[in-house]
Short mmCIF file of C-alpha atoms in Angstrom, two decimals:
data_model
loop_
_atom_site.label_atom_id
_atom_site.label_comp_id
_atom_site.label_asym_id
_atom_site.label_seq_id
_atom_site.Cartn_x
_atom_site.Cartn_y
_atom_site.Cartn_z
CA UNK A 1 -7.97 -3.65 -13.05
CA UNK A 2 -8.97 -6.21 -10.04
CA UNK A 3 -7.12 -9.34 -9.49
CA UNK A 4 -9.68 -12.56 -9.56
CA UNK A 5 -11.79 -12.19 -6.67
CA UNK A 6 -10.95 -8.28 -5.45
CA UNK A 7 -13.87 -6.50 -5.46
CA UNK A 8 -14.07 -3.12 -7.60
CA UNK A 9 -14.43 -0.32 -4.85
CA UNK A 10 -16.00 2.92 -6.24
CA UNK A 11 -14.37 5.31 -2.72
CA UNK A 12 -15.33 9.20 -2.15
CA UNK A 13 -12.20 10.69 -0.50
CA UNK A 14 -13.49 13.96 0.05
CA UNK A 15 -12.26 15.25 3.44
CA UNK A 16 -9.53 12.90 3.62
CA UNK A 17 -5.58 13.22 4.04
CA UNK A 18 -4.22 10.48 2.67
CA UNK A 19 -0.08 9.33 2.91
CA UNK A 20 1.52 7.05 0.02
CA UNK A 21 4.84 5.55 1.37
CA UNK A 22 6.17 3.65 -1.21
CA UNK A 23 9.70 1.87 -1.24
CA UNK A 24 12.61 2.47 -3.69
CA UNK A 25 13.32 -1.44 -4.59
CA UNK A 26 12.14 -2.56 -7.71
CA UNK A 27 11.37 1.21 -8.98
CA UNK A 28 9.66 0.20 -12.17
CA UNK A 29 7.34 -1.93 -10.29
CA UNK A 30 6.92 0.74 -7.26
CA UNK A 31 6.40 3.03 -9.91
CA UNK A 32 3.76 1.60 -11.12
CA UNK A 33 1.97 0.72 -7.95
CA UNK A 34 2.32 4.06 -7.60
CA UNK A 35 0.43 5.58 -10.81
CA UNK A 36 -2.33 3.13 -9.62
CA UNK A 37 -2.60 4.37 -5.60
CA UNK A 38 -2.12 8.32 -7.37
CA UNK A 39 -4.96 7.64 -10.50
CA UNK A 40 -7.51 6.27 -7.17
CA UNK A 41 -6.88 9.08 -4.98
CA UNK A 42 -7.01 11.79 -7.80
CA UNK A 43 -10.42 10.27 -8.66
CA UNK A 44 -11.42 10.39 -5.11
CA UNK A 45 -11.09 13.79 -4.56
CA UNK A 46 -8.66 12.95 -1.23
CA UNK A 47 -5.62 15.17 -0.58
CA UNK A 48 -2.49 12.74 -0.79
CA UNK A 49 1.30 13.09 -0.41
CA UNK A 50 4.11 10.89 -1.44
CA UNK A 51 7.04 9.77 0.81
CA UNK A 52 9.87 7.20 -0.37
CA UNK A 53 11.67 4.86 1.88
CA UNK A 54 14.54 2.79 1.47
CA UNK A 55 12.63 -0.58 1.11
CA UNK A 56 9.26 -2.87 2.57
CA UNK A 57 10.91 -3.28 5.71
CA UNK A 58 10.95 0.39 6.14
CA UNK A 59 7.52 1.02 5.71
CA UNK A 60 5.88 0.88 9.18
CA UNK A 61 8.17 2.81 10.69
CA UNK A 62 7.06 5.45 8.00
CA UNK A 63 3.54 4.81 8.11
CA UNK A 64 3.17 5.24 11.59
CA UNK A 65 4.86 8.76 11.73
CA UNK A 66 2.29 9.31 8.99
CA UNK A 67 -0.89 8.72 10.85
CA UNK A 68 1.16 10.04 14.04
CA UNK A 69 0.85 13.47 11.75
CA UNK A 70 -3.09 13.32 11.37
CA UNK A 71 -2.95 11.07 8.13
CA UNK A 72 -6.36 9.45 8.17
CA UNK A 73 -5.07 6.55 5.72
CA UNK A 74 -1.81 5.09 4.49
CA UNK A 75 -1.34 3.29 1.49
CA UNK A 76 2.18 1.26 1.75
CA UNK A 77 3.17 0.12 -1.46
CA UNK A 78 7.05 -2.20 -1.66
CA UNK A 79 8.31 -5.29 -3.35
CA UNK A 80 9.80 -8.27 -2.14
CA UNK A 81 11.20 -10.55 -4.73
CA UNK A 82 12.29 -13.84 -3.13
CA UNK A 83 16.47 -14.84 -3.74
CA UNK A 84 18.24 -17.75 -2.50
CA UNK A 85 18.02 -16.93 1.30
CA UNK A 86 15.76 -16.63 4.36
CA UNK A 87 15.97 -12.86 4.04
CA UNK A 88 12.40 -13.02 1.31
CA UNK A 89 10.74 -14.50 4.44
CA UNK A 90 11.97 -12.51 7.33
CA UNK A 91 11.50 -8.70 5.47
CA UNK A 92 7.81 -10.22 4.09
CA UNK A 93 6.74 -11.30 7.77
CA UNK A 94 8.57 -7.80 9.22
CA UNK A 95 6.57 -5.58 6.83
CA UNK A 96 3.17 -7.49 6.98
CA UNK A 97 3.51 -8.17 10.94
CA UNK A 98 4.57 -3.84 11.31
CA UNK A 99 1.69 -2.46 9.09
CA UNK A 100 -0.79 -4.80 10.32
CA UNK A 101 0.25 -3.49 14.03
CA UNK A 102 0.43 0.35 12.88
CA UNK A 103 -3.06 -0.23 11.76
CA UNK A 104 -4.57 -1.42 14.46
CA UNK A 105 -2.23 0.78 17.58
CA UNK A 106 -3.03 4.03 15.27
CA UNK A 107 -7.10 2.82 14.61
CA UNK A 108 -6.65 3.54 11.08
CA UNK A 109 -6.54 2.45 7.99
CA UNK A 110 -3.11 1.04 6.03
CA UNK A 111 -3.98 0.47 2.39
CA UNK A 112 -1.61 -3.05 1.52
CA UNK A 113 -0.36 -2.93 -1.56
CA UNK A 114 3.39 -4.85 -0.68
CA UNK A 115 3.74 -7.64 -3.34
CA UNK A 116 5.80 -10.99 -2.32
CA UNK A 117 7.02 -12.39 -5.47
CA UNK A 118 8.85 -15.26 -6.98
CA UNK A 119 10.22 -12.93 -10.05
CA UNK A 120 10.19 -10.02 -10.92
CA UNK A 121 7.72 -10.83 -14.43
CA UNK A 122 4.98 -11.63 -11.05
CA UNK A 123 5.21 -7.33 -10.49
CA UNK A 124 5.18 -6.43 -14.01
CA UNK A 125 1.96 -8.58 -13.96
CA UNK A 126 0.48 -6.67 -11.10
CA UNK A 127 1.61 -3.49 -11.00
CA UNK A 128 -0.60 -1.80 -13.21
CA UNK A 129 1.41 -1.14 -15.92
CA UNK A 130 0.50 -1.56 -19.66
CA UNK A 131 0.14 -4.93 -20.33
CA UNK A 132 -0.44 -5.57 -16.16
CA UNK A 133 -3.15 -8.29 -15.62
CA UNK A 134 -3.42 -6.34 -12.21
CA UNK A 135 -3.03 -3.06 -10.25
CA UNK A 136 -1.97 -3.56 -6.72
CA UNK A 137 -1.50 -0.06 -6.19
CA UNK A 138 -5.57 1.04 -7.44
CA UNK A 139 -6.64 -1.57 -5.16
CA UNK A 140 -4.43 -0.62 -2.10
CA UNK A 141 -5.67 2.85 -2.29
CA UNK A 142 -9.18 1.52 -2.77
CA UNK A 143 -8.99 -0.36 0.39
CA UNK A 144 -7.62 2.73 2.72
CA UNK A 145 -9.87 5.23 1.62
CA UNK A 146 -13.24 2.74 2.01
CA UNK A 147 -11.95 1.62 5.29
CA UNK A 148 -11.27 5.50 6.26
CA UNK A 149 -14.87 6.16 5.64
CA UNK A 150 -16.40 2.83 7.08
CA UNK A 151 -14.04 3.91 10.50
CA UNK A 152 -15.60 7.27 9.94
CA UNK A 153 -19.01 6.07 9.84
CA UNK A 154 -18.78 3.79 12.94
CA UNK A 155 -17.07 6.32 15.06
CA UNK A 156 -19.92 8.66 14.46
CA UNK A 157 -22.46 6.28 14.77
CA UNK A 158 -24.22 6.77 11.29
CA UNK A 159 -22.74 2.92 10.53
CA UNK A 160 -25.50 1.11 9.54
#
């Protein structure tokens, strides 16, 4: 299941050690982001591991330790649900502005798959679970393990 617009990635993992770090907030939600990122990298053939963190915010701390351990891909998966203070806007900037730099100081891939909602009926609706219009989690995995293999490609110079 693609959101309008995503692209439907069919990824080869072979070879590849991938890390899900998911956060504990909203488990029914993570949970289902979850199944999605686990169902992709199953069908991939990639070797994966779960770790849990407290919440988002926690996340690029994690994920860099990850690929600090020879992960060649992360997949991040959280939920941010917005309340009646700043604090939806400050842990959504902290966790997109911390994976976007442990991507690019580590030169590898961090799958996205943190939602920023208005409600929670906006995860149910995306996390792939029955009745889900969307799975965040498939496509997060999707996106590491094709970007693992394009970085692959263009450090051996077979990118074409």
């Amino acid at each position: 299941m693609s959101g309008a617009g995503s692209p439907s990635i069919a990824v080869d993992g072979t070879g590849l050690r991938i890390v899900i770090v998911a956060g504990r907030w909203h488990d029914v939600i993570t949970d289902g982001l979850i199944a999605g990122a686990t169902r992709v990298l199953e069908a991939s053939g990639a070797s994966f591991s779960l770790v849990r963190v407290p919440g988002s915010f926690e996340l690029p701390v994690a994920c860099k330790v990850a690929l600090e351990n020879g992960a060649d891909a992360v997949v991040a998966l959280g939920v941010i649900i917005r309340g009646g203070t700043p604090h939806f806007e400050y842990v959504s900037a902290a966790a997109t502005d911390g994976l976007t730099r442990v991507a690019l100081d580590a030169g590898k891939p961090v799958g996205f798959g943190v939602l920023t909602l208005d409600d929670e009926q906006q995860g149910l609706d995306r996390a792939g679970l029955p009745g889900s219009k969307e799975d965040k989690g498939e496509e997060a995995a999707s996106a590491a393990i094709a970007t693992a293999q394009v970085l692959r490609a263009l450090r051996s110079g077979s990118a074409g």
